[in-house]
Coordinates of C-alpha atoms and ligand atoms in Angstrom, one line a residue:
X27 CA 4.6 11.3 -19.2
X28 CA 4.1 14.1 -17.2
X29 CA 3.5 12.8 -13.2
X30 CA -0.1 13.1 -12.1
X31 CA -1.5 13.6 -8.5
X32 CA -5.1 13.5 -7.1
X33 CA -5.8 16.4 -4.6
X34 CA -9.5 16.7 -3.4
X35 CA -11.7 15.2 -6.3
X36 CA -9.2 16.6 -9.1
X37 CA -6.4 14.9 -11.3
X38 CA -3.6 17.0 -12.8
X39 CA 0.4 17.8 -13.3
X40 CA 2.2 17.3 -9.7
X41 CA 3.6 20.3 -10.9
X42 CA 0.6 22.0 -10.3
X43 CA -1.1 20.0 -7.2
X44 CA -1.6 22.3 -4.1
X45 CA -3.0 21.8 -0.9
X46 CA -3.8 25.2 1.4
X47 CA -1.2 26.3 3.6
X48 CA -3.8 26.3 6.5
X49 CA -3.9 22.7 5.5
X50 CA -3.6 21.2 9.1
X51 CA -1.3 18.7 7.5
X52 CA 1.1 21.4 6.3
X53 CA 0.7 23.5 9.9
X54 CA 0.5 20.7 12.5
X55 CA 1.2 17.5 10.6
X56 CA -2.0 16.4 11.3
X57 CA -2.7 13.8 9.0
X58 CA -2.0 10.1 8.1
X59 CA -0.6 8.4 4.7
X60 CA -0.1 5.2 3.5
X61 CA 2.6 3.7 0.8
X62 CA 1.6 1.1 -1.4
X63 CA 3.4 -0.8 -3.9
X64 CA 2.6 -1.8 -7.7
X65 CA 4.4 -4.7 -9.1
X66 CA 3.6 -5.2 -12.5
X67 CA 0.2 -3.5 -12.4
X68 CA -1.0 -5.7 -9.6
X69 CA -1.2 -3.5 -5.7
X70 CA 0.4 -5.8 -3.5
X71 CA -1.6 -6.5 -0.1
X72 CA -3.6 -3.3 -0.6
X73 CA -6.8 -4.7 1.6
X74 CA -4.2 -4.8 4.1
X75 CA -2.6 -1.2 3.7
X76 CA -6.2 0.5 3.2
X77 CA -7.1 -1.5 6.7
X78 CA -4.4 0.0 8.5
X79 CA -4.7 3.9 6.9
X80 CA -8.5 3.4 8.3
X81 CA -7.2 2.4 11.6
X82 CA -4.7 5.1 11.8
X83 CA -7.3 7.9 10.7
X84 CA -9.9 6.0 13.7
X85 CA -7.3 6.3 16.1
X86 CA -6.9 10.4 15.4
X87 CA -10.3 10.9 14.8
X88 CA -10.1 11.9 11.1
X89 CA -13.2 11.4 9.0
X90 CA -12.2 8.9 6.4
X91 CA -12.4 11.2 3.0
X92 CA -14.5 8.4 1.2
X93 CA -15.3 4.7 1.6
X94 CA -12.5 2.2 0.6
X95 CA -13.9 1.2 -2.3
X96 CA -13.9 5.1 -3.4
X97 CA -10.3 5.0 -2.5
X98 CA -9.4 1.9 -4.6
X99 CA -11.0 3.5 -7.6
X100 CA -9.2 6.7 -7.1
X101 CA -5.8 4.9 -6.7
X102 CA -6.5 2.9 -9.6
X103 CA -7.4 5.9 -11.9
X104 CA -4.1 7.6 -11.0
X105 CA -2.2 4.4 -11.7
X106 CA -3.8 4.4 -15.2
X107 CA -3.2 8.2 -15.7
X108 CA 0.3 7.7 -14.6
X109 CA 1.0 4.7 -16.9
X110 CA 3.3 2.6 -14.9
X111 CA 3.6 -0.8 -13.9
X112 CA 5.7 -0.5 -11.0
X113 CA 5.0 2.1 -8.9
X114 CA 4.8 3.5 -4.8
X115 CA 1.4 4.9 -4.4
X116 CA 1.5 7.8 -1.6
X117 CA -2.0 8.0 0.1
X118 CA -2.5 11.3 2.3
X119 CA -5.1 12.4 4.4
X120 CA -4.7 15.6 6.7
X121 CA -7.4 16.8 9.0
X122 CA -8.3 19.4 6.5
X123 CA -7.9 23.3 6.1
X124 CA -9.2 25.7 8.7
X125 CA -7.9 28.9 10.6
X126 CA -4.8 27.8 12.5
X127 CA -5.8 26.8 16.0
X128 CA -4.7 23.8 17.9
X129 CA -7.9 22.0 18.6
X130 CA -10.0 19.8 15.8
X131 CA -12.0 22.2 13.6
X132 CA -15.6 22.3 13.9
X133 CA -16.4 21.9 10.2
X134 CA -13.2 21.0 7.9
X135 CA -13.2 18.3 5.7
X136 CA -10.7 16.0 5.3
X137 CA -7.9 16.5 2.5
X138 CA -7.1 13.4 0.3
X139 CA -4.0 13.3 -2.1
X140 CA -2.7 10.6 -4.4
X141 CA 0.6 10.4 -5.8
X142 CA 2.4 7.9 -7.3
X143 CA 6.3 7.8 -8.0
X144 CA 8.8 4.8 -9.8
X145 CA 9.6 2.2 -7.6
X146 CA 13.2 1.7 -6.7
X147 CA 13.6 -1.5 -5.4
X148 CA 17.0 -2.8 -3.6
X149 CA 19.8 -3.9 -6.3
X150 CA 21.0 -6.9 -6.7
X151 CA 24.3 -6.6 -5.3
X152 CA 22.7 -4.9 -1.8
X153 CA 20.1 -8.0 -2.1
X154 CA 22.8 -10.9 -2.5
X155 CA 25.5 -8.9 0.2
X156 CA 23.4 -7.3 2.4
X157 CA 23.0 -3.7 3.9
X158 CA 24.5 -1.3 6.4
X159 CA 22.7 -0.3 9.4
X160 CA 23.3 2.2 12.5
X161 CA 21.7 2.4 15.8
X162 CA 20.4 5.5 17.5
X163 CA 18.3 6.7 20.0
X164 CA 14.4 6.5 19.3
X165 CA 13.1 9.8 20.0
X166 CA 9.8 9.5 18.5
X167 CA 6.6 9.9 20.3
X168 CA 4.5 7.3 22.0
X169 CA 2.3 6.4 19.3
X170 CA 4.2 5.0 16.8
X171 CA 1.5 2.8 15.5
X172 CA 0.1 5.4 14.0
X173 CA 1.1 6.1 10.2
X174 CA 1.5 9.9 11.1
X175 CA 3.0 12.5 8.6
X176 CA 4.5 13.5 11.6
X177 CA 7.7 12.2 10.7
X178 CA 10.9 14.4 11.7
X179 CA 12.5 11.8 14.4
X180 CA 12.6 9.3 11.4
X181 CA 13.6 12.3 8.8
X182 CA 16.8 13.3 11.4
X183 CA 17.5 8.9 11.8
X184 CA 17.7 8.6 8.2
X185 CA 19.6 11.6 7.7
X186 CA 21.7 10.4 9.8
X187 CA 22.1 6.7 8.5
X188 CA 22.9 8.4 5.4
X189 CA 25.8 10.8 6.5
X190 CA 27.3 7.4 8.0
X191 CA 26.7 5.8 4.8
X192 CA 24.2 3.2 5.7
X193 CA 20.9 2.6 4.3
X194 CA 19.1 2.8 7.9
X195 CA 18.7 3.8 11.5
X196 CA 17.4 0.8 14.2
X197 CA 16.1 2.4 17.1
X198 CA 16.5 1.5 20.6
X199 CA 14.3 2.9 23.1
X200 CA 16.4 4.0 26.3
X201 CA 19.4 5.5 26.7
X202 CA 19.4 5.0 30.4
X203 CA 19.7 1.2 30.1
X204 CA 22.5 -1.1 29.5
X205 CA 20.8 -3.2 27.1
X206 CA 18.1 -1.2 25.4
X207 CA 15.7 -2.8 23.0
X208 CA 15.4 -2.5 19.5
X209 CA 12.2 -1.0 18.5
X210 CA 12.1 -1.0 14.7
X211 CA 14.0 1.2 12.1
X212 CA 13.4 5.3 10.8
X213 CA 11.2 3.3 8.0
X214 CA 11.4 -0.5 8.2
X215 CA 10.9 -3.2 10.8
X216 CA 13.6 -5.1 12.5
X217 CA 14.1 -8.5 12.7
X218 CA 17.1 -11.0 13.8
X219 CA 17.6 -14.3 14.0
X220 CA 19.0 -14.8 17.5
X221 CA 22.0 -17.0 19.2
X222 CA 19.3 -19.6 19.6
X223 CA 18.0 -19.6 16.0
X224 CA 14.5 -18.0 16.7
X225 CA 13.5 -15.5 14.6
X226 CA 12.3 -12.3 16.2
X227 CA 10.8 -9.3 15.7
X228 CA 9.0 -6.3 18.4
X229 CA 5.8 -7.3 19.2
X230 CA 3.0 -4.5 17.7
X231 CA 1.9 -2.2 20.0
X232 CA 2.6 1.7 20.6
X233 CA 6.5 1.5 20.0
X234 CA 6.4 0.4 16.5
X235 CA 4.4 0.6 13.5
X236 CA 2.8 -2.7 12.5
X237 CA 4.3 -3.3 8.7
X238 CA 2.5 -4.8 6.3
X239 CA 5.2 -6.5 5.1
X240 CA 6.1 -7.4 8.5
X241 CA 2.3 -9.1 8.9
X242 CA 3.2 -11.2 5.5
X243 CA 7.0 -12.4 6.6
X244 CA 5.4 -13.2 9.8
X245 CA 2.7 -15.5 8.4
X246 CA 5.4 -16.6 5.5
X247 CA 7.8 -17.7 8.0
X248 CA 5.0 -19.6 10.0
X249 CA 4.3 -21.2 7.0
X250 CA 7.8 -22.2 6.2
X251 CA 8.5 -23.9 9.6
X252 CA 10.9 -21.5 10.9
X253 CA 10.4 -21.0 15.0
X254 CA 9.3 -17.4 15.1
X255 CA 8.5 -15.3 18.0
X256 CA 7.0 -11.9 18.3
X257 CA 9.1 -10.8 21.0
X258 CA 11.8 -7.8 21.5
X259 CA 15.2 -7.9 21.4
X260 CA 18.5 -6.3 22.8
X261 CA 21.1 -4.2 21.4
X262 CA 23.3 -6.8 22.8
X263 CA 21.5 -9.6 21.1
X264 CA 21.7 -7.7 17.8
X265 CA 25.2 -7.6 18.3
X266 CA 25.3 -11.5 18.8
X267 CA 22.6 -12.7 16.4
X268 CA 23.3 -14.9 13.6
X269 CA 21.1 -13.2 11.3
X270 CA 19.4 -9.6 10.8
X271 CA 17.2 -8.1 8.4
X272 CA 14.9 -5.3 7.7
X273 CA 11.3 -5.3 5.9
X274 CA 9.0 -2.6 4.6
X275 CA 7.1 -2.2 1.3
X276 CA 9.7 -0.6 -0.7
X277 CA 12.8 -2.4 0.9
X278 CA 10.9 -6.0 0.8
X279 CA 13.2 -8.2 2.9
X280 CA 16.5 -7.0 3.1
X281 CA 19.5 -8.5 4.8
X282 CA 21.3 -6.4 7.3
X283 CA 25.1 -7.5 7.2
X284 CA 26.6 -4.6 9.2
X285 CA 25.8 -2.7 12.2
X286 CA 27.6 0.0 13.1
X287 CA 30.5 -0.8 11.4
X288 CA 30.6 -4.8 12.9
X289 CA 29.4 -7.7 10.6
X290 CA 26.5 -10.0 11.3
X291 CA 28.0 -13.1 12.2
X292 CA 30.3 -13.8 9.2
X293 CA 28.9 -10.8 7.2
X294 CA 27.0 -12.8 4.5
X295 CA 22.9 -13.1 4.3
X296 CA 21.9 -16.3 6.5
X297 CA 19.5 -19.1 5.4
X298 CA 16.4 -17.7 7.0
X299 CA 16.8 -14.5 5.6
X300 CA 17.4 -15.7 2.3
X301 CA 14.4 -18.1 2.4
X302 CA 11.9 -15.4 3.2
X303 CA 13.6 -13.0 0.9
X304 CA 12.5 -15.2 -1.9
X305 CA 9.1 -16.1 -0.7
X306 CA 8.6 -12.3 0.1
X307 CA 9.7 -11.6 -3.5
X308 CA 7.0 -14.5 -4.9
X309 CA 4.2 -13.3 -2.8
X310 CA 5.0 -9.9 -4.5
X311 CA 5.2 -11.8 -7.9
X312 CA 8.6 -10.0 -8.3
Ligands
PMP17 N1 7.9 1.3 10.4 C1 8.2 2.3 10.1 C2 8.6 3.6 11.1 C3 7.8 2.7 8.8 O1 7.8 4.2 8.0 C4 7.4 1.8 7.7 C5 7.4 1.9 6.4 N2 6.0 2.1 6.2 C6 7.5 0.4 8.3 C7 7.9 -0.1 9.9 C8 7.2 -0.9 7.4 O2 5.9 -0.8 7.0 P1 5.0 -1.6 5.4 O3 6.0 -2.9 5.6 O4 3.9 -1.4 5.7 O5 6.3 -1.0 4.4

């Protein structure tokens, strides 16, 4: 079945889907996006994703292209037309099309694109043995809480991770510091169980994207009786951690067992990580 995309009110084959070269998403990365997953025909945490989209749009003063209810209808129709039960759904909204000029155009209509692709969850070996990451300087802008399509530093970090044979790069915030703080991954949130047994992740704010998976896992941790704090950890604390894992809608809860070539603790996923992996999988209906 040909993949079907939605672009500004029209459904059609993705190979024929087009936006203008004067679209501000293309010219300036003047846009935002969301990524949701569909598991066995059910959208996971759709309300949280749509709330974050609305917030990102609001922070950039981009007019929402339609109501949340209308957007849900477009997403559902795109799912139906693609005939997938398990999928990743990309919603992209730019400020619209206008002759190239930096200030906001007076009368541009936002561009809305919805596309789907097959969902590739982490495989059994990676879930059982954990994954490898590198650490890198965080070179992003000061508003990482906005899910902007301006992802060049994230792209460069992910490419560096891939070239090092790793899944992800975790970013630290200050090259000059002896013991810099880890903010998050290039497309994931970062977690450790520290040397005192406390589960920690960076607090929300402008330094990280508030992951939807992160917010769910925080609730699952509390429900499981895990001692959890939204408190940043440093590179040194990461190296001494008992456990580490990353989260995102596409990676789920994934153990991190090698950091910059060194094993985390004994090099195997820890107990808290395993518990949260299972609880999050159940939450998603996997
Ligand atoms: N941080 C960044 C920079 C991301 O791009 C993502 C993926 N959207 C996340 C964290 C995880 O967010 P979520 O759990 O909503 O997928």
